[in-house]
Coordinates of C-alpha atoms and ligand atoms in Angstrom, one line a residue:
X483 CA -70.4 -31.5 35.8
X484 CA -73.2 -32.0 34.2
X485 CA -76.6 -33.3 36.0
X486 CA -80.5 -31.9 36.3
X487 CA -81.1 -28.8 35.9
X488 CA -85.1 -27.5 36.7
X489 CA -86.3 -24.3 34.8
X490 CA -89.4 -22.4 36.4
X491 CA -91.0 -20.7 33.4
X492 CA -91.0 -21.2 29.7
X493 CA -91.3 -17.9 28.1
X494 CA -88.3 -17.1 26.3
X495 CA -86.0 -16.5 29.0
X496 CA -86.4 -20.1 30.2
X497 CA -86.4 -21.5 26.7
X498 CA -83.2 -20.3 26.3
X499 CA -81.5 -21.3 29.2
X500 CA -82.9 -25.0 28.5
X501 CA -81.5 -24.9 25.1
X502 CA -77.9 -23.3 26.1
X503 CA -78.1 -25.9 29.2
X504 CA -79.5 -29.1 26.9
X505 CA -76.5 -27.9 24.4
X506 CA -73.7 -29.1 27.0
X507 CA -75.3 -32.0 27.9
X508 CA -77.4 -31.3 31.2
X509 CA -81.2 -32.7 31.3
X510 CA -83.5 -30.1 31.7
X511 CA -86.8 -29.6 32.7
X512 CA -89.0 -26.5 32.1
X513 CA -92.1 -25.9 34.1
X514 CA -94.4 -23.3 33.3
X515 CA -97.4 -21.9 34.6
X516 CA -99.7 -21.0 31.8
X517 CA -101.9 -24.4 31.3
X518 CA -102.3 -23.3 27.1
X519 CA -99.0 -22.5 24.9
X520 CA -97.7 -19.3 25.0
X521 CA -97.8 -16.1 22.3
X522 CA -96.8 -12.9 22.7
X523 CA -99.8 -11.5 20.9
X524 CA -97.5 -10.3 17.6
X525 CA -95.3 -8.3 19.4
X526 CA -92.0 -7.0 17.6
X527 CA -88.3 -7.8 18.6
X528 CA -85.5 -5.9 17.4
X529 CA -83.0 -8.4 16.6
X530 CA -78.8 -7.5 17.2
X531 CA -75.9 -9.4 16.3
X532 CA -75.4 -11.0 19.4
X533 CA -79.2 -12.5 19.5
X534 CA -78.5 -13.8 16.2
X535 CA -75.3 -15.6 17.1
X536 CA -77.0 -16.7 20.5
X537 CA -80.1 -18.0 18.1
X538 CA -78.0 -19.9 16.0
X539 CA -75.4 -21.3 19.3
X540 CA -78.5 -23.2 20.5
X541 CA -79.7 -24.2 17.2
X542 CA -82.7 -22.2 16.0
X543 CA -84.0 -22.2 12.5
X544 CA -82.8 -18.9 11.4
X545 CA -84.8 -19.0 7.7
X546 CA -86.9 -16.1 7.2
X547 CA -85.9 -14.5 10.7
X548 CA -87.9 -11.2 10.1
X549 CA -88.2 -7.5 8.3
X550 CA -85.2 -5.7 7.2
X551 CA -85.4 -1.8 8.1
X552 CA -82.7 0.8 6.6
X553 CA -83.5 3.6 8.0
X554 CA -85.1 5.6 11.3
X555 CA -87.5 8.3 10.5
X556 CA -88.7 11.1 13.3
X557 CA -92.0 12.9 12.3
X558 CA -93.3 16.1 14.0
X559 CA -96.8 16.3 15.3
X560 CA -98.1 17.7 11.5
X561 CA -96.4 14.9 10.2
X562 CA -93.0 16.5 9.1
X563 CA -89.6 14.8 9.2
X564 CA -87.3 16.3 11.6
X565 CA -84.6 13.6 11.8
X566 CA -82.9 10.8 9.6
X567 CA -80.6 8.2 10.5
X568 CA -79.6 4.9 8.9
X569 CA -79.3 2.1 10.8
X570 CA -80.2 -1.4 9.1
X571 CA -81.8 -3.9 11.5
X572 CA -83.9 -6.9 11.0
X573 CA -87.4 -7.0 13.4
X574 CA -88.3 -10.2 14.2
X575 CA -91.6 -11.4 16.2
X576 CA -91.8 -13.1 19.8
X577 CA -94.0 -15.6 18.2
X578 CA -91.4 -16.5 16.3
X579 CA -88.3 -16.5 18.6
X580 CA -90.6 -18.3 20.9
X581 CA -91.5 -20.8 18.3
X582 CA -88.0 -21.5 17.6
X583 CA -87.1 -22.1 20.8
X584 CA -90.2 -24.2 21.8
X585 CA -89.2 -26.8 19.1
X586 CA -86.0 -27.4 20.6
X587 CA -87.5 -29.0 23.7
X588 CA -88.2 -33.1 23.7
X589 CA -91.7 -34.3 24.4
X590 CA -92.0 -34.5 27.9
X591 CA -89.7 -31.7 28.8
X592 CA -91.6 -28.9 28.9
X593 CA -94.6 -29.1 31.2
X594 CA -97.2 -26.3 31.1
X595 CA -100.1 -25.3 34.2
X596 CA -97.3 -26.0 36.6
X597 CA -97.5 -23.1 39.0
X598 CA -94.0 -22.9 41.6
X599 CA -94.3 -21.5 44.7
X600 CA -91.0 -21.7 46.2
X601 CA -88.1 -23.9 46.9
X602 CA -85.1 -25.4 49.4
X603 CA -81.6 -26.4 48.7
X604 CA -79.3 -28.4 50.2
X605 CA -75.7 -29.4 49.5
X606 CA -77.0 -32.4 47.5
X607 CA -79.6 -30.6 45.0
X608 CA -82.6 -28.2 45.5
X609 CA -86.1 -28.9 45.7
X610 CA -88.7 -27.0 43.3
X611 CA -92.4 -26.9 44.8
X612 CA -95.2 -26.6 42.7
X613 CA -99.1 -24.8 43.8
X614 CA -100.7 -28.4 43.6
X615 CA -97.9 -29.7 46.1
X616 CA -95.9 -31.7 44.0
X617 CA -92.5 -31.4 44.0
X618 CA -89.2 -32.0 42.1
X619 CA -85.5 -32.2 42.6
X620 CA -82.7 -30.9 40.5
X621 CA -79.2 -30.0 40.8
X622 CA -79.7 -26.3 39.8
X623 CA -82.8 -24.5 39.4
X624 CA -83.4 -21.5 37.4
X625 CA -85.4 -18.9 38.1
X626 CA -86.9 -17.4 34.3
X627 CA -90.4 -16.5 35.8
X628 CA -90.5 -12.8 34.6
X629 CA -90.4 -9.7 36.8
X630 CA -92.8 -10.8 39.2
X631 CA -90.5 -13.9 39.6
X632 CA -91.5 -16.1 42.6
X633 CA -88.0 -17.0 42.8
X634 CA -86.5 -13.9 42.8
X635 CA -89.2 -13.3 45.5
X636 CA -88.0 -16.0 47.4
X637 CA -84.5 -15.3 47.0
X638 CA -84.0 -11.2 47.2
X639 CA -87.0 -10.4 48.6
X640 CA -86.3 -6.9 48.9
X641 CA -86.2 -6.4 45.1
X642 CA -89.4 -4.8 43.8
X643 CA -90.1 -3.7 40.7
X644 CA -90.7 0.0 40.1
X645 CA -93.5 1.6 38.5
X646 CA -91.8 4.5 35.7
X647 CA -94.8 6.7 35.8
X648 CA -96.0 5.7 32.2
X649 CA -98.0 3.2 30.0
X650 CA -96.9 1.3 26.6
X651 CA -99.8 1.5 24.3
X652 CA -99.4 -1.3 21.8
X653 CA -101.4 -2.2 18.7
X654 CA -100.9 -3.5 15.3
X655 CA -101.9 -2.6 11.8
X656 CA -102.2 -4.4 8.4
X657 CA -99.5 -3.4 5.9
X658 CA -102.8 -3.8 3.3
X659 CA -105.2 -1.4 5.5
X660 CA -102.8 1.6 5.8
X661 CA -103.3 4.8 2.6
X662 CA -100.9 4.4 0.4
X663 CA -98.9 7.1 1.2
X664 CA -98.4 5.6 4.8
X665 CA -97.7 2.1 3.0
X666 CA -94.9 4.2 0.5
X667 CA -93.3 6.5 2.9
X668 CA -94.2 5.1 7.2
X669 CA -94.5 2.0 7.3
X670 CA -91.3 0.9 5.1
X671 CA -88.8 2.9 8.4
X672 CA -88.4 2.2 12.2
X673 CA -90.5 5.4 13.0
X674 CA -90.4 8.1 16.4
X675 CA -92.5 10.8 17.4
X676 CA -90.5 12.7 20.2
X677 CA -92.9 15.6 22.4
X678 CA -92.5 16.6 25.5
X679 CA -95.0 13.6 27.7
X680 CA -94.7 10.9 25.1
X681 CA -92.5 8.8 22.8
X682 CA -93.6 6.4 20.1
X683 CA -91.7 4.5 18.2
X684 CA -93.1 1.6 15.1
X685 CA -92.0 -0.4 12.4
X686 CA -92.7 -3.2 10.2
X687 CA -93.3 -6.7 11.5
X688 CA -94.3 -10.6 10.1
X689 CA -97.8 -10.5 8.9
X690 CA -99.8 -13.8 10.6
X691 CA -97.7 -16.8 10.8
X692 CA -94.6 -15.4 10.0
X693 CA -95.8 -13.8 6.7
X694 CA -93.0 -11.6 5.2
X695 CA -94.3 -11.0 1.6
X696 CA -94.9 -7.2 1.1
X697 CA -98.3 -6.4 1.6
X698 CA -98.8 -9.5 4.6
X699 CA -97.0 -7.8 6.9
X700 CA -97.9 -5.4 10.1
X701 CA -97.0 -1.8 11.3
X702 CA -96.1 -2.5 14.9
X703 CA -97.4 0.6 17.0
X704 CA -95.6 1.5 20.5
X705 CA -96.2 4.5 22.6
X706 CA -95.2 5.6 25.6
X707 CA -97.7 8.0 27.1
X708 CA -97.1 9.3 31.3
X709 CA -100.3 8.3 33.7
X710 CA -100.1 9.1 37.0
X711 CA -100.9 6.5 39.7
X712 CA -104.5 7.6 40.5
X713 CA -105.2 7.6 36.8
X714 CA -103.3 4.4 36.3
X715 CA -105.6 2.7 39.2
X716 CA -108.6 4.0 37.3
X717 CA -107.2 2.3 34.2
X718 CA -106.5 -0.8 36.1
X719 CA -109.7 -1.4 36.7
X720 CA -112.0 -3.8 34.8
X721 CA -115.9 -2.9 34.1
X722 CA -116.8 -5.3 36.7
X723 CA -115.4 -2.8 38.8
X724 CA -112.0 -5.2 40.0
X725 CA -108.6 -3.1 39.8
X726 CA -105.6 -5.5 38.5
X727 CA -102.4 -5.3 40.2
X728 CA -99.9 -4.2 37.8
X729 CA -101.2 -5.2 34.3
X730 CA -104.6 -5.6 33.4
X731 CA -105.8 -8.5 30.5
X732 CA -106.0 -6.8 27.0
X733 CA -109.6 -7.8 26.7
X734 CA -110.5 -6.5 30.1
X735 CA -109.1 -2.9 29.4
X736 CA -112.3 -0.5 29.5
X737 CA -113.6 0.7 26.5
X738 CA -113.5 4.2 27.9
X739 CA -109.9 3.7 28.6
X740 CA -109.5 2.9 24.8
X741 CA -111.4 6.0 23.5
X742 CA -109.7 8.0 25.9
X743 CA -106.3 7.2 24.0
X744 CA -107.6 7.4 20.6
X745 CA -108.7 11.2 21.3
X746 CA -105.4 11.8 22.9
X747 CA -103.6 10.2 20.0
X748 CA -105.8 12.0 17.7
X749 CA -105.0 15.1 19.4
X750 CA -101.4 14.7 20.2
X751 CA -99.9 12.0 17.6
X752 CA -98.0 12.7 14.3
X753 CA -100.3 12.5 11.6
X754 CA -98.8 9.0 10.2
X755 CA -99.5 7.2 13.5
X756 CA -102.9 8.6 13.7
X757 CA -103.8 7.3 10.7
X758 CA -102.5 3.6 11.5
X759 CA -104.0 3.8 14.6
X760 CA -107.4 4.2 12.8
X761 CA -106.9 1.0 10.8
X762 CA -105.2 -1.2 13.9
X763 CA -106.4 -3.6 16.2
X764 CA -108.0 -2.7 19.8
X765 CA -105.1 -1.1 21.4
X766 CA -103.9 -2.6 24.9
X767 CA -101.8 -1.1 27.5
X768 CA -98.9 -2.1 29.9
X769 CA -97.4 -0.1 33.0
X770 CA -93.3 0.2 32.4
X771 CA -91.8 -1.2 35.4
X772 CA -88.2 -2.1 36.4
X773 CA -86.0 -3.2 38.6
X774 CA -82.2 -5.2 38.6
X775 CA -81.0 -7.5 41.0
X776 CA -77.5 -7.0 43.0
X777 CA -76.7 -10.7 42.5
X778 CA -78.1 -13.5 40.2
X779 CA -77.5 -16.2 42.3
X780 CA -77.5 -17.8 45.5
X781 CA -76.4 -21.4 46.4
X782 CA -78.1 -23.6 43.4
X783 CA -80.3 -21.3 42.7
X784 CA -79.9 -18.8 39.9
X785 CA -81.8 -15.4 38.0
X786 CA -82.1 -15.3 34.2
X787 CA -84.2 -12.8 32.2
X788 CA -86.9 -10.2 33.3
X789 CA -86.8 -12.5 36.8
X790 CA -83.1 -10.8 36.9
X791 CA -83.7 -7.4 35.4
X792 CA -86.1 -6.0 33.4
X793 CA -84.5 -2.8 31.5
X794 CA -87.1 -0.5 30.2
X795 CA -88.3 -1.6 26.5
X796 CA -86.6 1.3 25.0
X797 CA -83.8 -0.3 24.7
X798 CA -85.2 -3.3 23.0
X799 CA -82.7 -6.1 25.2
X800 CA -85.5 -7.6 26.9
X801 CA -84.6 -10.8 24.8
X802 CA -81.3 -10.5 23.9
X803 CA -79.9 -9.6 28.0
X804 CA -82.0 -13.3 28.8
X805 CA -80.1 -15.0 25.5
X806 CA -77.0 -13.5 27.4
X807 CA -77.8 -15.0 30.6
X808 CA -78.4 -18.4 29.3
X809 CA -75.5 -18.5 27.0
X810 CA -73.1 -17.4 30.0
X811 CA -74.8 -19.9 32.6
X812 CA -74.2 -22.6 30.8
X813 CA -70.9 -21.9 29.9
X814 CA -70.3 -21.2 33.8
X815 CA -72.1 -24.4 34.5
X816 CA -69.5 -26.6 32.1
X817 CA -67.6 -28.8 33.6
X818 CA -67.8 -27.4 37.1
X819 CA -67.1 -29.4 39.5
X820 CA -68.7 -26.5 42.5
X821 CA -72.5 -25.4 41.4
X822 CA -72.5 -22.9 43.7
X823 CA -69.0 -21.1 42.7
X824 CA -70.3 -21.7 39.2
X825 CA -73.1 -19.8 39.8
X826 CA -71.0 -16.9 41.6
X827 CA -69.5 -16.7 38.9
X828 CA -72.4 -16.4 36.6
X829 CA -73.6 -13.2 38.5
X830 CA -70.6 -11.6 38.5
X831 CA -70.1 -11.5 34.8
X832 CA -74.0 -10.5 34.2
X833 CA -75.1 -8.7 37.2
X834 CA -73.0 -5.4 35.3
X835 CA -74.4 -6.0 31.9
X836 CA -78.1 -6.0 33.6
X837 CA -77.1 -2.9 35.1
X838 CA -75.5 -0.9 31.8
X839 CA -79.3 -2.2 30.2
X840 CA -81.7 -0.7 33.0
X841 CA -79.6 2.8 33.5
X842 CA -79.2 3.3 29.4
X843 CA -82.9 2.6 30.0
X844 CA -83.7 4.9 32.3
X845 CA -82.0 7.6 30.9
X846 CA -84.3 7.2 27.5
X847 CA -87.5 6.9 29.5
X848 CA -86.4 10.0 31.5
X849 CA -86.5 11.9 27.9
X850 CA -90.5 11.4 28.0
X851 CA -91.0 14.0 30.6
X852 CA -87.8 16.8 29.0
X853 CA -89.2 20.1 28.4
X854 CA -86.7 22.5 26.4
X855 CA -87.1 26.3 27.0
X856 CA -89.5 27.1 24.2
X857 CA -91.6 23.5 24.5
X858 CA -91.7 20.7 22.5
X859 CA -95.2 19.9 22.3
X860 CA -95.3 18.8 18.7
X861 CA -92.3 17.0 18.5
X862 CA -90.2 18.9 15.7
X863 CA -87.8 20.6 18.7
X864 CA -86.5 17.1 20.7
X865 CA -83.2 18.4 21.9
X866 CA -81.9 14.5 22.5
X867 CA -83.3 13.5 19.1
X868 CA -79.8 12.2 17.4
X869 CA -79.2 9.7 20.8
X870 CA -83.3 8.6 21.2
X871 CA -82.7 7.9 17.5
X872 CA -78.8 6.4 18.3
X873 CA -80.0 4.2 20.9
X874 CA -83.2 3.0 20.8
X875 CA -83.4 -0.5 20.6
X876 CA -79.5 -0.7 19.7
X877 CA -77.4 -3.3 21.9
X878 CA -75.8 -1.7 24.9
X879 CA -72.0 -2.1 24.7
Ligands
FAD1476 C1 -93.4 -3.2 24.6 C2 -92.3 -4.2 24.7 C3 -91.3 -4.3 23.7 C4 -90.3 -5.1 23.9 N1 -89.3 -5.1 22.8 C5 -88.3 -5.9 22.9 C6 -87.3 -5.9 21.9 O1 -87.3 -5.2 20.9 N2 -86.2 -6.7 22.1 C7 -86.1 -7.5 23.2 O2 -85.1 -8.2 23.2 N3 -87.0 -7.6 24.1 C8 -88.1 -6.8 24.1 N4 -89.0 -6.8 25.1 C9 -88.8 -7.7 26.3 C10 -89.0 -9.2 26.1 O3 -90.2 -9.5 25.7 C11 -88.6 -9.9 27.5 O4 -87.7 -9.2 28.2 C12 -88.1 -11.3 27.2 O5 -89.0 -12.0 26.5 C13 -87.5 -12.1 28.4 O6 -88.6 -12.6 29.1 P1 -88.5 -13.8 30.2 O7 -88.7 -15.1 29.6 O8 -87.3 -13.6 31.1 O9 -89.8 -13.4 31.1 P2 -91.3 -13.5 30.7 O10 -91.5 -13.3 29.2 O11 -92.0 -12.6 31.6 O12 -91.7 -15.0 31.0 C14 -91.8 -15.5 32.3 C15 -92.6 -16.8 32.3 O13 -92.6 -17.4 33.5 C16 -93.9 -17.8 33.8 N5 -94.1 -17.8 35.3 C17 -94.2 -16.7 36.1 N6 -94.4 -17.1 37.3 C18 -94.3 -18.4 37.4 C19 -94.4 -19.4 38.4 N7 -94.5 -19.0 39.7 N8 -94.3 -20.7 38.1 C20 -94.1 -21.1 36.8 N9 -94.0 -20.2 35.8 C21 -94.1 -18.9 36.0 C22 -94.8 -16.8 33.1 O14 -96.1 -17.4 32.9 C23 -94.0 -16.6 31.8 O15 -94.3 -17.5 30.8 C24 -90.1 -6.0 25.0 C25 -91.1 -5.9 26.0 C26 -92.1 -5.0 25.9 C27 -93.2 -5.0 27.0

């Protein structure tokens, strides 16, 4: 069959469903909350093979996709390499996956500051509600509303995300601010720093609106750095004195909070990173959570994305496991004549690929808090360098 089928969010994950669904001819709504357009504030994607052909199976523009890197590069805390590996990738933006995606939608399809609350199927169709009390009625809905998902609420209540018990500082730099000898020899790699009670990891990304000519671009800075949950509340909260469930608004981060990292970077950083870190942007932070669902799908209703599973960043799938889901649900949603065996269906084949994501995920978060007999404090004695270096942000087969 084909029919109506009603998105709730539209972030990537919901972009790409409506594109794989709009592809084999179903009418599609997206609703998302957010009243302005969305941008994901610069940050880097590590493209694979399979995102590529997902991409280019609902149609995006793939001119100018992103920045080619050879090689991977581990430094030691003086700034020494300890490890080489080549592995040529191309690192793309979220801006612009997102913006590819967003131009695929007709006027009037996708419809932002529309809040969902909940919903209630029937054997005709399924009912989406909205905060302001509208409603609308679909024959599938889609739940792509992120790891807080309010469907995924509704549906598996008992699924919480889990906190890891660390951050993700992020930042950017200017290709044109870093020394030279960061420019020649850093910023050209996809770059780790392994000690015990931290992992960071950067490369190059598009300068400002897509910019890829050398000397436009940006040093995208990640790392991974364990807080405790007292210290993490403390963090959480704003200088008003109000503590933010989960993740906090970059610009309400404390300024304390931000000097606090510098001198722990400055202190505990390889030298490359500290320097980029001197020339970047305010740093902002995120809490890694995580959690995966048992099933994607119940009755009409169905999981795509982080509202399914969110694996760890490490393993850079985030995007590529939701253009999975969207490719596979719409191939599942072809022609069937029985929505909900469809959707059955649907979870069965991605429910196991969520869980190879999170667990490969896991394990390389877990790495953060290894300490080899004889430390590892500055990096240079990592004794699962080769597979951090393997598998970071390399599909999961
Ligand atoms: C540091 C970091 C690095 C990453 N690196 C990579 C990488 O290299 N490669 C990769 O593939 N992925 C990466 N990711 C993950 C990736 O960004 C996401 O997994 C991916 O974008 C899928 O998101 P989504 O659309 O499912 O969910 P989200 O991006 O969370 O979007 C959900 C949307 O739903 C909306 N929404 C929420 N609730 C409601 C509601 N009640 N009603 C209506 N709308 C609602 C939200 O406003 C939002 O727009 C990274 C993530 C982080 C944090």
């Amino acid at each position: 069959m084909t029919g109506k089928a009603l998105v709730c969010g539209g972030s990537i994950g919901g972009l790409f469903v409506a594109a794989a669904l709009r592809r084999r001819g179903w009418q599609v709504e997206v609703f998302e909350r957010t009243a302005v357009e969305l941008s994901g504030r610069g940050a880097g994607i590590v493209t694979h093979d399979v995102l590529n052909a997902a991409l280019e199976a609902v149609g995006v523009d793939m001119s100018d996709l992103g920045v080619a890197v050879e090689d991977r590069v581990t430094w030691d805390l003086a700034g020494n390499e300890v490890g080489r590996m080549r592995l040529p990738q191309v690192v793309t933006s979220w801006d612009r996956i997102h913006r590819g995606l967003r131009r695929l939608m007709p006027e009037g399809t996708h419809h932002l500051d529309r809040g969902v609350t909940g919903y209630a199927q029937d054997a005709d169709g399924v009912t989406l509600r909205f905060v302001d009390g509208s409603e609308a009625r679909g024959d599938v809905l889609v739940g792509a509303d992120g790891f807080r998902s309010a469907i995924r609420g509704q549906m598996l209540p008992e699924v919480q995300p889990v906190y890891s018990g660390y951050v993700v500082w992020r930042t950017l730099a200017h290709e044109a601010d870093l020394p030279a000898q960061v420019q020649d020899e850093v910023f050209p790699h996809f770059g780790f720093h392994l000690p015990t009670g931290g992992q960071f990891v950067g490369y190059p990304i598009a300068g400002v609106e897509n910019d890829l000519r050398p000397g436009h671009r940006r040093y995208n800075f990640v790392w991974y750095m364990p807080v405790e949950v007292g210290r993490l509340r403390d963090m959480l909260t704003d200088g008003e004195g109000v503590l933010h469930s989960v993740s906090i608004p970059p610009p309400l981060v404390r300024e304390d909070v931000v000097a606090a990292m510098k001198a722990e970077a400055e202190a505990r950083l390889a030298r490359p990173f500290v320097e980029i870190l001197r020339v970047s942007e305010r740093p902002f932070f995120t809490p890694i959570y995580d959690h995966v669902s048992p099933v994607m799908a119940e009755g009409r209703v169905a999981l795509a994305g982080d509202a399914a599973c969110v694996a760890r960043p490490h393993v850079g799938m985030g995007v590529t496991k939701a253009a999975c889901d969207a490719l596979a649900l719409a191939r599942h949603l072809d022609g069937a004549g029985d929505v909900a065996a469809a959707l059955r269906a649907y979870s069965a084949e991605r429910v196991p690929e969520a869980e190879k994501a999170w667990s490969r995920s896991r394990r390389l978060g877990a790495y953060l808090f290894d300490e080899p007999p004889g430390g590892n404090a500055d990096g240079a004695r990592n004794r699962h360098l080769d597979e951090i270096m393997r598998e970071t942000a390399v599909m999961v087969d």
